[in-house]
CSV table of C-alpha atoms in Angstrom, one decimal:
chain,number,residue,atom,x,y,z
B,1,MET,CA,-4.1,11.0,30.2
B,2,LYS,CA,-0.8,9.2,30.2
B,3,LYS,CA,2.2,10.9,31.6
B,4,LEU,CA,4.8,11.8,28.9
B,5,ILE,CA,8.5,11.3,29.6
B,6,SER,CA,10.9,14.1,28.7
B,7,LEU,CA,13.2,13.2,25.8
B,8,SER,CA,15.9,15.7,26.9
B,9,ILE,CA,16.2,14.0,30.4
B,10,LEU,CA,16.5,10.5,29.0
B,11,PHE,CA,19.0,11.4,26.4
B,12,VAL,CA,21.4,12.3,29.1
B,13,THR,CA,21.6,8.6,29.9
B,14,ILE,CA,22.6,7.8,26.3
B,15,SER,CA,25.3,10.4,26.1
B,16,ALA,CA,26.8,9.2,29.4
B,17,TYR,CA,27.0,5.5,28.5
B,18,ALA,CA,26.9,5.2,24.7
B,19,GLN,CA,30.6,6.0,24.2
B,20,ASN,CA,31.9,2.4,24.6
B,21,PHE,CA,28.9,0.6,23.3
B,22,SER,CA,28.8,-1.8,20.4
B,23,GLY,CA,26.7,-4.8,19.7
B,24,LYS,CA,24.2,-6.6,17.6
B,25,ALA,CA,20.5,-7.3,17.9
B,26,THR,CA,18.6,-10.0,16.0
B,27,TYR,CA,15.0,-9.2,14.9
B,28,LYS,CA,12.2,-11.3,13.5
B,29,THR,CA,9.8,-9.6,11.1
B,30,SER,CA,6.3,-10.5,10.0
B,31,ARG,CA,3.9,-8.7,7.7
B,32,LYS,CA,0.1,-8.7,7.6
B,33,SER,CA,-0.8,-9.3,4.0
B,34,ASN,CA,-4.0,-8.5,2.1
B,35,PHE,CA,-2.8,-10.6,-0.8
B,36,LYS,CA,-5.8,-12.2,-2.3
B,37,ILE,CA,-6.1,-14.6,-5.2
B,38,GLY,CA,-9.5,-15.1,-6.9
B,39,GLY,CA,-11.9,-13.5,-9.2
B,40,GLU,CA,-15.2,-14.3,-10.9
B,41,LYS,CA,-13.5,-16.5,-13.6
B,42,SER,CA,-10.8,-18.1,-11.5
B,43,THR,CA,-10.4,-21.9,-12.1
B,44,MET,CA,-8.5,-22.5,-8.8
B,45,SER,CA,-10.1,-24.3,-5.9
B,46,ASP,CA,-10.5,-22.6,-2.5
B,47,ALA,CA,-7.8,-24.9,-1.1
B,48,GLN,CA,-5.3,-23.8,-3.8
B,49,LYS,CA,-6.0,-20.2,-3.1
B,50,LYS,CA,-5.6,-20.6,0.6
B,51,GLU,CA,-2.3,-22.5,0.2
B,52,ILE,CA,-0.8,-19.8,-2.1
B,53,GLU,CA,-1.9,-17.0,0.3
B,54,ALA,CA,-0.3,-19.0,3.2
B,55,ARG,CA,3.0,-19.2,1.3
B,56,ILE,CA,2.9,-15.5,0.6
B,57,ARG,CA,2.5,-14.8,4.4
B,58,LYS,CA,5.4,-17.1,5.2
B,59,MET,CA,7.6,-15.3,2.7
B,60,SER,CA,7.2,-12.1,4.8
B,61,GLN,CA,8.6,-13.8,8.0
B,62,ARG,CA,12.3,-12.9,7.9
B,63,THR,CA,15.3,-12.5,10.2
B,64,PHE,CA,17.5,-9.4,10.3
B,65,VAL,CA,20.6,-8.4,12.3
B,66,LEU,CA,21.3,-4.9,13.5
B,67,GLU,CA,25.0,-4.3,14.2
B,68,PHE,CA,25.7,-1.0,15.9
B,69,ASP,CA,28.2,1.3,17.7
B,70,LYS,CA,27.6,4.6,19.3
B,71,SER,CA,26.8,6.5,16.1
B,72,THR,CA,26.5,4.1,13.2
B,73,SER,CA,24.7,0.9,12.4
B,74,ILE,CA,24.0,-1.6,9.6
B,75,TYR,CA,20.8,-3.6,9.3
B,76,LYS,CA,20.9,-6.7,7.1
B,77,GLU,CA,18.8,-9.8,6.4
B,78,GLU,CA,20.3,-12.9,7.9
B,79,VAL,CA,22.0,-14.9,5.1
B,80,LYS,CA,20.3,-18.1,4.2
B,81,LEU,CA,20.0,-20.4,1.2
B,82,ASN,CA,17.3,-19.2,-1.3
B,83,ALA,CA,14.3,-21.5,-1.3
B,84,PRO,CA,12.6,-22.3,-4.6
B,85,LYS,CA,9.8,-19.9,-5.4
B,86,PRO,CA,6.5,-21.6,-4.6
B,87,GLN,CA,4.1,-22.6,-7.3
B,88,MET,CA,0.5,-23.8,-7.2
B,89,GLY,CA,-2.1,-24.4,-9.8
B,90,GLY,CA,0.0,-22.8,-12.6
B,91,VAL,CA,0.5,-19.6,-10.6
B,92,ARG,CA,4.1,-18.6,-9.9
B,93,VAL,CA,4.6,-16.5,-6.7
B,94,MET,CA,6.9,-13.6,-7.3
B,95,SER,CA,8.7,-11.5,-4.7
B,96,PHE,CA,9.1,-7.8,-5.3
B,97,GLY,CA,11.8,-5.6,-3.6
B,98,SER,CA,15.1,-6.2,-1.9
B,99,GLY,CA,16.7,-9.6,-1.4
B,100,ASN,CA,19.4,-10.9,0.9
B,101,SER,CA,21.9,-8.5,-0.6
B,102,GLY,CA,20.2,-5.5,1.0
B,103,ALA,CA,21.8,-3.4,3.8
B,104,PHE,CA,20.4,-0.4,5.6
B,105,TYR,CA,23.2,1.9,7.0
B,106,LYS,CA,22.5,4.7,9.4
B,107,ASN,CA,24.8,7.5,10.6
B,108,LEU,CA,23.0,9.0,13.6
B,109,LYS,CA,25.6,11.8,14.1
B,110,GLU,CA,25.2,13.0,10.6
B,111,LYS,CA,21.4,12.1,10.5
B,112,ARG,CA,21.6,10.3,7.2
B,113,TYR,CA,21.2,6.8,5.8
B,114,ALA,CA,22.3,4.7,2.8
B,115,ASN,CA,20.0,1.8,1.8
B,116,LYS,CA,21.4,-0.8,-0.5
B,117,THR,CA,18.5,-2.5,-2.2
B,118,GLU,CA,17.3,-3.8,-5.5
B,119,ILE,CA,14.2,-4.0,-7.6
B,120,MET,CA,13.7,-6.9,-10.0
B,121,GLY,CA,17.5,-7.6,-10.1
B,122,LYS,CA,18.6,-4.0,-10.5
B,123,ALA,CA,20.8,-2.6,-7.6
B,124,PHE,CA,20.0,0.8,-6.0
B,125,LEU,CA,21.7,2.8,-3.3
B,126,VAL,CA,19.1,5.1,-1.7
B,127,LYS,CA,20.8,8.0,0.1
B,128,ASP,CA,18.8,10.5,2.1
B,129,SER,CA,18.3,12.2,5.5
B,130,LEU,CA,17.0,10.1,8.4
B,131,PRO,CA,13.3,10.8,9.1
B,132,ASN,CA,12.5,13.0,12.1
B,133,TYR,CA,9.9,11.0,13.9
B,134,GLU,CA,7.8,13.0,16.4
B,135,TRP,CA,7.8,10.4,19.1
B,136,GLN,CA,5.3,10.7,22.0
B,137,LEU,CA,6.8,9.0,25.0
B,138,SER,CA,4.7,7.2,27.6
B,139,SER,CA,5.3,5.8,31.0
B,140,ASP,CA,3.8,2.4,29.9
B,141,THR,CA,6.2,-0.4,30.3
B,142,LYS,CA,6.5,-4.1,29.5
B,143,ASN,CA,9.3,-6.7,29.5
B,144,ILE,CA,10.8,-8.1,26.4
B,145,GLY,CA,13.1,-10.9,27.4
B,146,ASN,CA,15.3,-9.5,30.3
B,147,TYR,CA,14.8,-5.9,29.3
B,148,THR,CA,12.3,-3.3,30.6
B,149,CYS,CA,10.8,-1.5,27.7
B,150,TYR,CA,9.0,1.8,27.5
B,151,LYS,CA,6.2,2.7,25.0
B,152,ALA,CA,6.5,5.4,22.3
B,153,THR,CA,4.2,6.2,19.4
B,154,PHE,CA,4.1,8.5,16.4
B,155,THR,CA,1.3,9.2,13.8
B,156,ARG,CA,1.7,10.1,10.2
B,157,GLU,CA,-0.3,10.4,7.0
B,158,VAL,CA,0.8,8.2,4.1
B,159,GLU,CA,-0.4,7.6,0.6
B,160,ASN,CA,-1.6,4.0,0.3
B,161,VAL,CA,-1.3,2.5,-3.2
B,162,ASN,CA,-3.5,-0.5,-3.9
B,163,MET,CA,-2.7,-2.2,-7.1
B,164,SER,CA,-4.7,-5.1,-8.5
B,165,LEU,CA,-5.1,-7.3,-11.5
B,166,VAL,CA,-8.8,-8.4,-11.8
B,167,ASN,CA,-9.7,-10.7,-14.7
B,168,GLY,CA,-6.6,-9.6,-16.6
B,169,VAL,CA,-7.3,-5.9,-16.2
B,170,PRO,CA,-4.7,-3.9,-14.1
B,171,LYS,CA,-6.2,-1.3,-11.6
B,172,GLU,CA,-4.6,1.2,-9.3
B,173,GLU,CA,-6.2,3.0,-6.3
B,174,LYS,CA,-4.6,5.6,-4.1
B,175,LYS,CA,-5.8,7.0,-0.9
B,176,MET,CA,-4.5,8.8,2.2
B,177,GLN,CA,-4.3,6.7,5.4
B,178,THR,CA,-3.4,7.6,9.0
B,179,ILE,CA,-0.7,5.2,10.4
B,180,VAL,CA,0.0,4.9,14.1
B,181,THR,CA,3.4,3.3,14.8
B,182,THR,CA,4.1,1.9,18.3
B,183,ALA,CA,7.6,1.2,19.5
B,184,TRP,CA,9.0,-0.4,22.7
B,185,TYR,CA,12.5,0.7,23.6
B,186,THR,CA,14.9,0.0,26.5
B,187,THR,CA,17.2,2.4,28.2
B,188,GLN,CA,19.2,-0.6,29.3
B,189,VAL,CA,20.8,-0.5,25.9
B,190,PRO,CA,21.5,3.2,25.7
B,191,ILE,CA,21.8,3.6,21.9
B,192,SER,CA,19.3,5.8,20.0
B,193,ASN,CA,18.7,3.2,17.3
B,194,GLY,CA,16.5,0.4,16.1
B,195,PRO,CA,15.6,-1.7,13.1
B,196,SER,CA,15.3,-0.4,9.5
B,197,ASP,CA,15.2,3.5,9.6
B,198,TYR,CA,13.7,3.7,13.1
B,199,GLN,CA,15.7,5.8,15.6
B,200,GLY,CA,15.4,8.8,17.7
B,201,LEU,CA,14.4,7.3,21.1
B,202,PRO,CA,16.4,7.2,24.3
B,203,GLY,CA,17.3,3.6,24.0
B,204,LEU,CA,17.4,0.7,21.6
B,205,ILE,CA,14.0,-0.2,20.0
B,206,LEU,CA,13.2,-3.9,20.7
B,207,GLU,CA,9.7,-4.0,19.1
B,208,ILE,CA,7.8,-1.9,16.6
B,209,ASN,CA,4.5,-2.2,14.9
B,210,ASP,CA,3.0,0.0,12.2
B,211,GLY,CA,-0.3,-1.9,11.9
B,212,THR,CA,1.0,-4.0,9.0
B,213,THR,CA,4.6,-5.0,9.9
B,214,THR,CA,5.7,-6.2,13.3
B,215,ILE,CA,9.5,-6.3,14.2
B,216,VAL,CA,10.6,-8.0,17.4
B,217,CYS,CA,14.1,-8.4,18.9
B,218,THR,CA,14.9,-11.9,19.9
B,219,GLU,CA,18.5,-11.6,20.9
B,220,ILE,CA,21.0,-8.9,22.0
B,221,VAL,CA,24.8,-9.2,22.3
B,222,ILE,CA,26.6,-6.2,23.8
B,223,ASN,CA,30.3,-5.7,23.1
B,224,PRO,CA,30.8,-9.1,21.4
B,225,SER,CA,34.3,-10.7,21.5
B,226,GLU,CA,34.5,-10.4,17.7
B,227,LYS,CA,34.9,-6.7,16.9
B,228,ILE,CA,32.0,-5.3,14.9
B,229,LYS,CA,32.9,-3.5,11.7
B,230,ILE,CA,30.3,-1.3,10.2
B,231,ILE,CA,30.9,-0.4,6.6
B,232,GLU,CA,28.7,1.9,4.6
B,233,PRO,CA,27.5,0.3,1.4
B,234,GLU,CA,28.7,1.8,-1.9
B,235,LYS,CA,27.4,-0.2,-4.8
B,236,GLY,CA,24.2,0.5,-6.7
B,237,LYS,CA,22.6,3.4,-8.6
B,238,VAL,CA,22.5,6.4,-6.2
B,239,VAL,CA,19.0,7.9,-5.8
B,240,THR,CA,17.0,9.8,-3.3
B,241,GLN,CA,14.1,8.1,-1.4
B,242,GLU,CA,11.6,10.1,-3.4
B,243,LYS,CA,13.2,9.0,-6.7
B,244,TYR,CA,13.4,5.3,-5.5
B,245,ASP,CA,9.7,5.4,-4.6
B,246,LYS,CA,8.7,6.5,-8.1
B,247,ILE,CA,10.9,3.8,-9.6
B,248,SER,CA,9.4,1.2,-7.3
B,249,GLU,CA,5.8,2.2,-8.2
B,250,ALA,CA,6.6,2.0,-11.9
B,251,LYS,CA,8.2,-1.5,-11.5
B,252,ALA,CA,5.1,-2.6,-9.6
B,253,LYS,CA,3.0,-1.6,-12.5
B,254,GLU,CA,5.3,-3.5,-14.8
B,255,MET,CA,5.0,-6.6,-12.7
B,256,MET,CA,1.2,-6.3,-12.8
B,257,GLU,CA,1.4,-6.3,-16.6
B,258,ARG,CA,3.4,-9.5,-16.5
B,259,PHE,CA,0.7,-11.1,-14.4
B,260,LYS,CA,-1.9,-9.9,-16.9
B,261,SER,CA,-3.9,-12.9,-18.1
B,262,LYS,CA,-4.2,-13.5,-21.8
B,263,ASN,CA,-7.0,-16.0,-21.4
B,264,GLY,CA,-9.0,-14.1,-18.7
B,265,ASN,CA,-8.7,-16.8,-16.0
B,266,GLY,CA,-9.8,-14.3,-13.3
B,267,ILE,CA,-6.7,-14.1,-11.1
B,268,GLU,CA,-6.9,-11.2,-8.7
B,269,ILE,CA,-3.8,-9.9,-6.9
B,270,ARG,CA,-3.8,-7.1,-4.4
B,271,ILE,CA,-0.7,-5.5,-3.0
B,272,GLY,CA,-1.4,-3.0,-0.2
B,273,GLY,CA,0.5,0.2,0.5
């Protein structure tokens, strides 16, 4: 059985050094997709299906920047020119969710967050309490760049929603799933923070994987010459996370209806959890 490291002891390091810390960390994200195109009546060739699926996977590869100080942070996608949405065989690939305008603000001291995001062009500001992850710390280590990182995991039960459009007929399937999330953090950057809503470890999270999405830090700049200004986002319809999830699910169903085939061409689309 692996030896667990005490959170209380390691957090002493953070409180001693975090007072003067600020910086930014760059993260690359990638998502494992079960997006499938096909169906009994599909007129597309196998090559066309594979190309569209490859483009969908590429759309999930994104770059984010986390700017932080001792108690607050903001996590935003790196600004870049919008590429044209890919098309193939008469099928237009649509993205669903937040765009480059998104910003995830965390206040560690007050244990809350404000997530500026959008769904199908409508702006939302999701405000809620930070999740309390029950991290299990391990003595396992590995190097990420020049940093020594320690392993931590937590397990949770989530409802996985699988929505599909098969031969023009929308379907929805829900089931509970056990998710094990693995993080690698470094006490060399003594800030209890990380990408997205991840936090609560005795050091900055440099890598995290929940079985579907992998986020890896590629660069860290501590106390940069240009002063970091962290501003909490304000624009957007204010909702709780629970309310936002319900709106998101409803909009996903609406998007499926838009995909619904009028001539039964057998396109199948699956969007997992």
